[in-house]
Amino acid sequence: MLTVSGLQASYGAIRAVSDISFEVGASKMVALLGANGAGKSTTLKSVAGMHRPIRGSIRLNDQEISSLSLHQVVRRGLAIVPEGRLVVAPLSVEENLALSAYAGRGNEADMLARVYELFPRLKERRRQIAGLMSGGEQQMLAIGRALMTDPRMLVLDEPSMGLAPSVVDQVFDAIVRLHRQGQAILLVEQNAEIALSVCDYAYVLKRGSIVSHGTVEALRGEANLLEAYLS
Ligand SMILES: Nc1ncnc2c1ncn2[C@@H]1O[C@H](COP(=O)(O)OP(=O)(O)OP(=O)(O)O)[C@@H](O)[C@H]1O
Ligand SMILES: [Mg+2]
């Protein structure tokens, strides 16, 4: 479904991603793991049309998307939940969700029902101003906003960041349920333990390159190696 090959990305003279290739099949949940600064977010931003790569191919369902804008990529069916829980703070939960539906491909009422079924908490709080909600609720809303666009491929950048452990569990319960419903997911997660407990396959990045990849069982067998890469 998503096939990335030979991806290279920079910020001015700073090379963030050197040569990255990976794929995420239909209905699969795949993790990108790596230490701070390894290039995980840059890879996701490139895939989602938020950062223009220098070279490489990014194909979504056999269509090249590497030169498209974020908006065009969303219309093709790939949605990102970037680092840092982006919600429109002064708007209500439901207004945030409605705005995203407008950018996407799906039917608003159907998508809203799906989001509220996944996150009953958001339904309870649908009139609440987004900026006044807890970090966990805002992360649920950020994921909900991405789902409102009816993505074939959902891309999540560190959904657990800054959340209390019990809230992390709630957010990951929802991610696992989405995966079981057949949603394809590309996940970046600093916490390798969580990522390996939910994903089918993982790629390990170090300084802009993939240094290891395999099924979760295989990578767990390389636990020492993994630790070395992630520190
Ligand atoms: N806007 C930017 N301008 C300049 N350099 C950047 C920018 N964003 C990232 N970098 C650099 O690019 C490299 C990769 O960063 P990236 O954010 O992709 O890493 P990451 O794996 O997501 O790290 P983290 O775990 O801290 O989120 C790092 O060396 C980082 O300092
Ligand atoms: Mg990052």
CSV table of C-alpha atoms and ligand atoms in Angstrom, one decimal:
chain,number,residue,atom,x,y,z
A,1,MET,CA,0.0,0.0,0.0
A,2,LEU,CA,2.8,2.4,1.0
A,3,THR,CA,6.2,1.9,-0.5
A,4,VAL,CA,9.1,4.2,0.2
A,5,SER,CA,12.4,3.7,-1.6
A,6,GLY,CA,15.7,5.6,-1.5
A,7,LEU,CA,14.2,8.5,0.5
A,8,GLN,CA,16.6,11.3,1.3
A,9,ALA,CA,15.7,14.5,3.1
A,10,SER,CA,17.6,17.5,4.5
A,11,TYR,CA,17.1,20.8,6.3
A,12,GLY,CA,19.4,23.1,4.4
A,13,ALA,CA,22.9,21.6,4.8
A,14,ILE,CA,21.7,19.2,7.5
A,15,ARG,CA,21.1,15.7,6.2
A,16,ALA,CA,18.3,14.2,8.3
A,17,VAL,CA,17.4,11.1,6.2
A,18,SER,CA,20.2,9.5,4.1
A,19,ASP,CA,18.6,6.5,2.3
A,20,ILE,CA,15.5,5.0,3.7
A,21,SER,CA,13.3,2.2,2.1
A,22,PHE,CA,10.4,0.5,3.8
A,23,GLU,CA,6.9,-0.6,3.1
A,24,VAL,CA,3.6,-0.9,4.9
A,25,GLY,CA,1.1,-3.5,3.4
A,26,ALA,CA,-2.6,-3.2,3.5
A,27,SER,CA,-4.1,-3.6,7.0
A,28,LYS,CA,-0.5,-3.8,8.5
A,29,MET,CA,0.8,-1.8,11.5
A,30,VAL,CA,4.5,-1.0,11.0
A,31,ALA,CA,6.8,0.8,13.5
A,32,LEU,CA,9.8,3.0,12.8
A,33,LEU,CA,12.0,3.0,15.9
A,34,GLY,CA,15.2,4.9,16.7
A,35,ALA,CA,16.9,7.3,19.1
A,36,ASN,CA,16.3,11.0,19.2
A,37,GLY,CA,17.3,12.7,16.0
A,38,ALA,CA,17.4,9.4,14.0
A,39,GLY,CA,15.2,10.9,11.3
A,40,LYS,CA,11.8,9.3,12.2
A,41,SER,CA,9.7,12.5,12.1
A,42,THR,CA,11.5,13.7,9.0
A,43,THR,CA,10.6,10.4,7.3
A,44,LEU,CA,6.9,10.7,8.3
A,45,LYS,CA,6.7,14.4,7.3
A,46,SER,CA,8.2,13.5,3.9
A,47,VAL,CA,5.6,10.7,3.5
A,48,ALA,CA,2.7,13.0,4.4
A,49,GLY,CA,3.7,15.9,2.2
A,50,MET,CA,4.8,18.2,5.0
A,51,HIS,CA,8.5,18.2,4.0
A,52,ARG,CA,9.7,17.9,0.4
A,53,PRO,CA,12.4,15.1,0.1
A,54,ILE,CA,15.5,15.6,-2.0
A,55,ARG,CA,15.1,12.3,-3.7
A,56,GLY,CA,13.4,9.0,-3.4
A,57,SER,CA,10.1,7.5,-4.3
A,58,ILE,CA,7.0,7.5,-2.1
A,59,ARG,CA,4.1,5.4,-3.6
A,60,LEU,CA,0.7,5.1,-2.1
A,61,ASN,CA,-1.3,2.4,-3.9
A,62,ASP,CA,1.0,2.6,-6.9
A,63,GLN,CA,0.7,6.4,-7.2
A,64,GLU,CA,3.8,8.5,-6.8
A,65,ILE,CA,3.0,11.1,-4.0
A,66,SER,CA,6.5,12.4,-3.2
A,67,SER,CA,5.9,15.8,-4.9
A,68,LEU,CA,2.4,16.4,-3.6
A,69,SER,CA,1.3,18.8,-0.9
A,70,LEU,CA,-0.1,17.7,2.5
A,71,HIS,CA,-3.6,18.6,1.3
A,72,GLN,CA,-3.2,16.5,-1.9
A,73,VAL,CA,-1.7,13.6,0.0
A,74,VAL,CA,-4.7,13.7,2.4
A,75,ARG,CA,-7.1,13.5,-0.6
A,76,ARG,CA,-5.2,10.4,-1.8
A,77,GLY,CA,-5.9,8.7,1.5
A,78,LEU,CA,-2.9,9.2,3.8
A,79,ALA,CA,-3.3,11.2,7.0
A,80,ILE,CA,-0.7,12.1,9.6
A,81,VAL,CA,-1.0,12.9,13.3
A,82,PRO,CA,2.1,15.0,13.7
A,83,GLU,CA,4.2,15.2,16.9
A,84,GLY,CA,2.6,17.5,19.5
A,85,ARG,CA,-1.2,17.0,19.2
A,86,LEU,CA,-2.2,19.6,16.7
A,87,VAL,CA,-5.8,20.7,17.5
A,88,VAL,CA,-7.5,24.0,16.8
A,89,ALA,CA,-7.5,25.3,20.3
A,90,PRO,CA,-10.4,27.8,20.2
A,91,LEU,CA,-12.8,25.5,18.5
A,92,SER,CA,-14.9,22.8,20.0
A,93,VAL,CA,-14.2,19.1,19.6
A,94,GLU,CA,-16.9,18.7,17.0
A,95,GLU,CA,-15.8,21.8,15.1
A,96,ASN,CA,-12.3,20.4,15.0
A,97,LEU,CA,-13.6,17.1,13.6
A,98,ALA,CA,-15.9,18.8,11.0
A,99,LEU,CA,-13.0,20.9,9.7
A,100,SER,CA,-10.9,17.8,9.0
A,101,ALA,CA,-13.8,16.0,7.3
A,102,TYR,CA,-13.8,18.9,4.8
A,103,ALA,CA,-10.2,18.2,3.9
A,104,GLY,CA,-10.7,14.5,3.4
A,105,ARG,CA,-12.4,11.9,1.3
A,106,GLY,CA,-15.1,10.5,3.4
A,107,ASN,CA,-18.7,11.2,4.4
A,108,GLU,CA,-18.7,13.4,7.5
A,109,ALA,CA,-21.5,11.7,9.4
A,110,ASP,CA,-20.0,8.2,8.8
A,111,MET,CA,-16.6,9.4,9.9
A,112,LEU,CA,-17.9,11.2,12.9
A,113,ALA,CA,-19.8,8.0,14.0
A,114,ARG,CA,-16.5,6.0,13.6
A,115,VAL,CA,-14.5,8.5,15.7
A,116,TYR,CA,-17.1,8.7,18.5
A,117,GLU,CA,-17.3,4.9,18.5
A,118,LEU,CA,-13.6,4.7,18.9
A,119,PHE,CA,-13.3,7.5,21.4
A,120,PRO,CA,-16.6,7.7,23.5
A,121,ARG,CA,-14.8,10.4,25.5
A,122,LEU,CA,-14.8,12.7,22.5
A,123,LYS,CA,-18.5,12.3,22.1
A,124,GLU,CA,-19.1,13.2,25.7
A,125,ARG,CA,-17.0,16.3,25.3
A,126,ARG,CA,-18.1,17.2,21.8
A,127,ARG,CA,-19.0,20.8,22.8
A,128,GLN,CA,-15.9,21.3,24.8
A,129,ILE,CA,-13.3,23.8,23.6
A,130,ALA,CA,-10.4,21.7,22.4
A,131,GLY,CA,-7.6,23.9,24.0
A,132,LEU,CA,-9.1,23.3,27.4
A,133,MET,CA,-9.0,19.5,27.3
A,134,SER,CA,-6.4,17.3,28.9
A,135,GLY,CA,-3.3,16.1,26.9
A,136,GLY,CA,-4.8,12.7,26.5
A,137,GLU,CA,-8.1,14.0,25.2
A,138,GLN,CA,-6.3,16.3,22.8
A,139,GLN,CA,-4.3,13.3,21.5
A,140,MET,CA,-7.5,11.4,21.0
A,141,LEU,CA,-8.9,14.5,19.1
A,142,ALA,CA,-5.7,14.7,17.0
A,143,ILE,CA,-6.2,11.1,16.0
A,144,GLY,CA,-9.9,11.6,15.5
A,145,ARG,CA,-9.1,14.5,13.1
A,146,ALA,CA,-6.9,12.3,11.0
A,147,LEU,CA,-9.6,9.6,10.9
A,148,MET,CA,-12.2,12.1,9.7
A,149,THR,CA,-10.3,12.3,6.4
A,150,ASP,CA,-11.0,8.5,5.9
A,151,PRO,CA,-7.4,7.5,5.5
A,152,ARG,CA,-6.3,4.3,3.8
A,153,MET,CA,-3.0,4.8,5.7
A,154,LEU,CA,-2.8,6.4,9.1
A,155,VAL,CA,0.6,7.8,10.2
A,156,LEU,CA,1.2,8.5,13.9
A,157,ASP,CA,4.2,10.4,15.2
A,158,GLU,CA,4.8,9.5,18.9
A,159,PRO,CA,1.2,9.3,20.1
A,160,SER,CA,2.4,8.5,23.6
A,161,MET,CA,4.6,11.6,24.1
A,162,GLY,CA,4.1,13.4,27.3
A,163,LEU,CA,1.0,11.4,28.4
A,164,ALA,CA,0.6,9.6,31.8
A,165,PRO,CA,0.9,5.8,31.5
A,166,SER,CA,-2.8,5.1,32.0
A,167,VAL,CA,-3.6,7.6,29.2
A,168,VAL,CA,-1.0,6.0,27.0
A,169,ASP,CA,-2.8,2.7,27.5
A,170,GLN,CA,-6.1,4.2,26.5
A,171,VAL,CA,-4.6,5.8,23.3
A,172,PHE,CA,-2.9,2.5,22.3
A,173,ASP,CA,-6.1,0.5,23.0
A,174,ALA,CA,-7.8,2.7,20.4
A,175,ILE,CA,-4.8,2.3,18.0
A,176,VAL,CA,-5.0,-1.5,18.4
A,177,ARG,CA,-8.7,-1.5,17.8
A,178,LEU,CA,-8.2,0.5,14.6
A,179,HIS,CA,-5.6,-2.0,13.4
A,180,ARG,CA,-8.0,-4.9,14.1
A,181,GLN,CA,-10.6,-3.1,12.0
A,182,GLY,CA,-8.2,-3.3,9.1
A,183,GLN,CA,-6.7,0.2,9.3
A,184,ALA,CA,-3.1,0.3,7.9
A,185,ILE,CA,-0.9,2.2,10.3
A,186,LEU,CA,2.7,3.6,10.2
A,187,LEU,CA,3.8,4.4,13.8
A,188,VAL,CA,6.8,6.2,15.2
A,189,GLU,CA,7.2,5.5,18.8
A,190,GLN,CA,10.1,6.3,21.1
A,191,ASN,CA,8.9,3.6,23.5
A,192,ALA,CA,10.1,0.5,21.7
A,193,GLU,CA,8.4,-1.8,24.2
A,194,ILE,CA,4.9,-0.4,23.4
A,195,ALA,CA,5.6,-0.3,19.7
A,196,LEU,CA,6.8,-3.9,19.6
A,197,SER,CA,3.8,-5.0,21.6
A,198,VAL,CA,1.3,-3.7,19.0
A,199,CYS,CA,3.0,-3.8,15.6
A,200,ASP,CA,3.4,-6.5,13.0
A,201,TYR,CA,6.8,-5.4,11.7
A,202,ALA,CA,9.4,-2.8,12.6
A,203,TYR,CA,12.3,-0.8,11.0
A,204,VAL,CA,15.1,0.6,13.2
A,205,LEU,CA,16.6,3.9,12.1
A,206,LYS,CA,20.0,5.2,13.1
A,207,ARG,CA,21.3,8.6,11.9
A,208,GLY,CA,19.1,8.7,8.9
A,209,SER,CA,19.4,5.1,7.7
A,210,ILE,CA,17.7,1.8,8.4
A,211,VAL,CA,20.0,-0.5,10.3
A,212,SER,CA,17.7,-3.4,11.0
A,213,HIS,CA,14.2,-4.5,10.3
A,214,GLY,CA,12.1,-7.6,10.9
A,215,THR,CA,9.0,-9.1,12.4
A,216,VAL,CA,8.4,-8.1,16.0
A,217,GLU,CA,9.4,-11.7,17.1
A,218,ALA,CA,12.7,-11.5,15.2
A,219,LEU,CA,13.6,-8.0,16.6
A,220,ARG,CA,12.8,-9.1,20.1
A,221,GLY,CA,15.3,-11.9,19.6
A,222,GLU,CA,17.8,-9.2,18.8
A,223,ALA,CA,17.0,-7.3,22.0
A,224,ASN,CA,20.6,-6.3,22.8
A,225,LEU,CA,21.2,-5.0,19.3
A,226,LEU,CA,18.0,-3.1,19.5
A,227,GLU,CA,19.0,-1.5,22.8
A,228,ALA,CA,22.3,-0.4,21.2
A,229,TYR,CA,20.5,1.3,18.3
A,230,LEU,CA,17.9,3.0,20.4
A,231,SER,CA,20.3,4.6,22.9
B,1,LIG,N1,13.4,22.0,11.3
B,1,LIG,C1,14.6,21.5,11.3
B,1,LIG,N2,15.7,22.3,11.0
B,1,LIG,C2,16.9,21.8,11.1
B,1,LIG,N3,17.3,20.5,11.4
B,1,LIG,C3,16.2,19.7,11.8
B,1,LIG,C4,14.9,20.2,11.8
B,1,LIG,N4,14.1,19.2,12.2
B,1,LIG,C5,14.9,18.1,12.4
B,1,LIG,N5,16.2,18.5,12.2
B,1,LIG,C6,17.4,17.6,12.4
B,1,LIG,O1,17.2,16.4,11.5
B,1,LIG,C7,17.6,15.3,12.2
B,1,LIG,C8,16.4,14.3,12.3
B,1,LIG,O2,15.4,14.9,13.0
B,1,LIG,P1,14.0,14.2,13.3
B,1,LIG,O3,13.1,15.2,13.9
B,1,LIG,O4,13.5,13.6,12.0
B,1,LIG,O5,14.4,13.0,14.3
B,1,LIG,P2,13.4,12.1,15.2
B,1,LIG,O6,14.0,10.7,14.9
B,1,LIG,O7,12.0,12.3,14.9
B,1,LIG,O8,13.8,12.5,16.6
B,1,LIG,P3,12.9,12.6,18.0
B,1,LIG,O9,12.9,11.2,18.6
B,1,LIG,O10,13.7,13.5,18.8
B,1,LIG,O11,11.6,13.1,17.6
B,1,LIG,C9,18.1,15.7,13.5
B,1,LIG,O12,19.5,15.8,13.4
B,1,LIG,C10,17.5,17.0,13.8
B,1,LIG,O13,18.3,17.9,14.6
B,2,MG,MG,10.5,13.0,16.0
